[in-house]
Each structure stands twice: as structure tokens, then as C-alpha cells.
Short mmCIF file of C-alpha atoms in Angstrom, two decimals:
data_model
loop_
_atom_site.label_atom_id
_atom_site.label_comp_id
_atom_site.label_asym_id
_atom_site.label_seq_id
_atom_site.Cartn_x
_atom_site.Cartn_y
_atom_site.Cartn_z
CA GLY A 10 0.00 0.08 -0.02
CA LEU A 11 0.83 3.68 -0.05
CA LYS A 12 2.65 5.08 2.82
CA ARG A 13 1.49 8.45 4.16
CA VAL A 14 4.35 10.80 4.82
CA THR A 15 3.68 13.61 7.30
CA MET A 16 6.05 16.47 7.20
CA VAL A 17 6.73 18.07 10.38
CA THR A 18 7.76 21.89 9.93
CA LYS A 19 9.88 23.48 12.55
CA MET A 20 8.39 26.68 13.68
CA ILE A 21 11.03 29.46 13.83
CA THR A 22 10.75 31.13 17.26
CA GLU A 23 10.94 34.85 17.93
CA GLU A 24 14.16 34.19 19.74
CA GLU A 25 15.71 32.90 16.56
CA VAL A 26 14.48 35.75 14.72
CA GLU A 27 16.01 38.33 17.29
CA LYS A 28 19.35 36.40 16.92
CA ALA A 29 19.12 36.78 13.11
CA ILE A 30 18.42 40.40 13.41
CA ASP A 31 21.26 40.82 15.94
CA TYR A 32 23.61 38.90 13.52
CA LEU A 33 22.81 41.28 10.58
CA ARG A 34 23.35 44.21 12.81
CA ASP A 35 26.48 42.95 14.44
CA THR A 36 28.12 41.79 11.09
CA ALA A 37 27.33 44.93 9.10
CA VAL A 38 30.78 46.47 9.42
CA GLU A 39 32.50 43.19 8.99
CA ALA A 40 30.50 42.52 5.76
CA ALA A 41 31.42 46.00 4.47
CA GLN A 42 35.04 45.53 5.26
CA ALA A 43 35.12 41.98 3.64
CA ARG A 44 33.56 43.54 0.54
CA ALA A 45 35.89 46.52 0.41
CA ASP A 46 38.94 44.21 0.82
CA ARG A 47 37.92 42.06 -2.14
CA ILE A 48 37.16 44.92 -4.31
CA TYR A 49 40.57 46.64 -3.49
CA LEU A 50 42.46 43.34 -4.27
CA GLU A 51 40.61 42.71 -7.42
CA GLU A 52 41.48 46.37 -8.53
CA TYR A 53 45.05 46.17 -7.19
CA ARG A 54 45.68 43.04 -9.21
CA LYS A 55 45.73 45.31 -12.31
CA SER A 56 48.13 47.65 -10.77
CA LEU A 57 50.46 44.95 -9.61
CA LYS A 58 50.48 43.50 -13.23
CA ALA A 59 51.32 46.84 -14.67
CA MET A 60 54.16 47.44 -12.26
CA ILE A 61 55.75 43.97 -12.80
CA MET A 62 55.36 44.43 -16.55
CA SER A 63 57.07 47.90 -16.33
CA GLU A 64 60.02 46.09 -14.68
CA ASN A 65 60.48 44.16 -17.81
CA ALA A 66 60.03 47.01 -20.32
CA GLY A 67 62.57 45.82 -22.62
CA LEU A 68 60.57 42.82 -23.49
CA ALA A 69 57.69 42.60 -26.09
CA ILE A 70 54.14 43.22 -24.43
CA GLY A 71 53.34 39.38 -24.51
CA ALA A 72 56.57 38.51 -22.78
CA GLN A 73 56.08 41.35 -20.25
CA GLU A 74 52.60 39.82 -19.45
CA ARG A 75 53.97 36.28 -19.15
CA GLN A 76 56.64 37.52 -16.73
CA ALA A 77 54.07 39.32 -14.64
CA TYR A 78 51.64 36.25 -14.37
CA ARG A 79 54.54 34.01 -13.14
CA ASP A 80 56.14 36.56 -10.76
CA GLN A 81 55.84 35.32 -7.16
CA ARG A 82 54.36 38.70 -6.02
CA TYR A 83 51.36 38.20 -8.60
CA ILE A 84 50.93 34.67 -7.47
CA ASP A 85 50.92 35.63 -3.76
CA HIS A 86 48.49 38.38 -4.54
CA LEU A 87 46.13 35.81 -6.21
CA GLU A 88 46.19 33.76 -2.97
CA ALA A 89 45.39 36.91 -0.91
CA LEU A 90 42.55 37.61 -3.44
CA LYS A 91 41.28 34.09 -3.09
CA GLN A 92 41.15 34.49 0.79
CA ALA A 93 39.33 37.91 0.38
CA VAL A 94 36.72 36.42 -1.90
CA PHE A 95 36.16 33.59 0.51
CA ALA A 96 35.57 35.93 3.36
CA ASP A 97 33.38 38.18 1.54
CA GLU A 98 31.19 35.24 0.12
CA LYS A 99 31.04 33.49 3.52
CA ILE A 100 29.76 36.42 5.32
CA ARG A 101 27.48 37.33 2.52
CA PHE A 102 25.98 33.81 2.47
CA MET A 103 25.60 33.81 6.41
CA ARG A 104 23.81 37.26 6.01
CA VAL A 105 21.44 35.93 3.20
CA ALA A 106 20.66 32.89 5.50
CA ALA A 107 19.85 35.14 8.39
CA SER A 108 17.51 37.37 6.18
CA ALA A 109 15.91 34.28 4.73
CA LYS A 110 15.09 33.08 8.40
CA ILE A 111 13.50 36.45 9.20
CA GLU A 112 11.37 36.10 5.89
CA ALA A 113 10.30 32.79 6.68
CA TRP A 114 9.37 33.69 10.11
CA ARG A 115 7.38 36.57 8.64
CA SER A 116 5.48 34.20 6.31
CA GLN A 117 4.90 31.78 9.18
CA SER A 118 3.61 34.51 11.24
CA ALA A 119 1.25 35.74 8.51
CA ASN A 120 0.01 32.24 7.89
CA GLN A 121 -0.69 31.75 11.71
CA ARG A 122 -2.68 35.05 11.71
CA ALA A 123 -4.63 33.73 8.76
CA VAL A 124 -5.58 30.61 10.46
CA THR A 125 -6.77 32.27 13.64
CA ILE A 126 -8.85 34.68 12.02
#
């Protein structure tokens, strides 16, 4: 026969919503700094490449570019950029999750009000 599956939905508590709101407030500066760091490193990559290329001004442009891409300073910069992207995305996803919890609670609350009316 057919089995009946009953889903149990966990209700989001007001305490959980308050924690989510606190988290959003408390991480705003950290999130802004993570985004600023990421954008700076993305832009600085171009400057670093140009500086390294200028150190090899006697070479053809293609050779200058190859030298820049294999330079340890450029490789180290890419690693720093990788870390900055990770930090930025991690906090962004955590903040999205907190916002989603708040929105789910709003829907849950609206549904509860509709049922009791």
C-alpha cells in the first residue's frame, strides 16, 4: 500500500529571529570590510600586473605579461585575493541565511494570523 508521509515543519521562534536580526546588525561592518577588501584586491591586481610588466619594459608586451603572471608577487596576490573572496562570500551567504530566516518567520507569522482569523 501507499505510505503516508507527514512533514513536520519546525516553527521559527521569535528568539531565533531576534538572533538573526542581531547577527545582521553585528556583522554589518565586517561585511562591508570584507567587500571593500575584495574589491581593493581585485583592482590592485591590475596595478600589480602593470608594475611588474614595467620592470620588464625591454621585452615585448606578451613577454612582459608572461613575466607578470609568473612573478611570485602576482601569485601571492592571487592567494590573498582568493582569501578575500572567500571571506566576502562566506559572510554574504551567512547574512542571506539570516535574512531568509527572518522572511520565513514573517510568512509563518502571517499564515498563523490567517488561520486564527
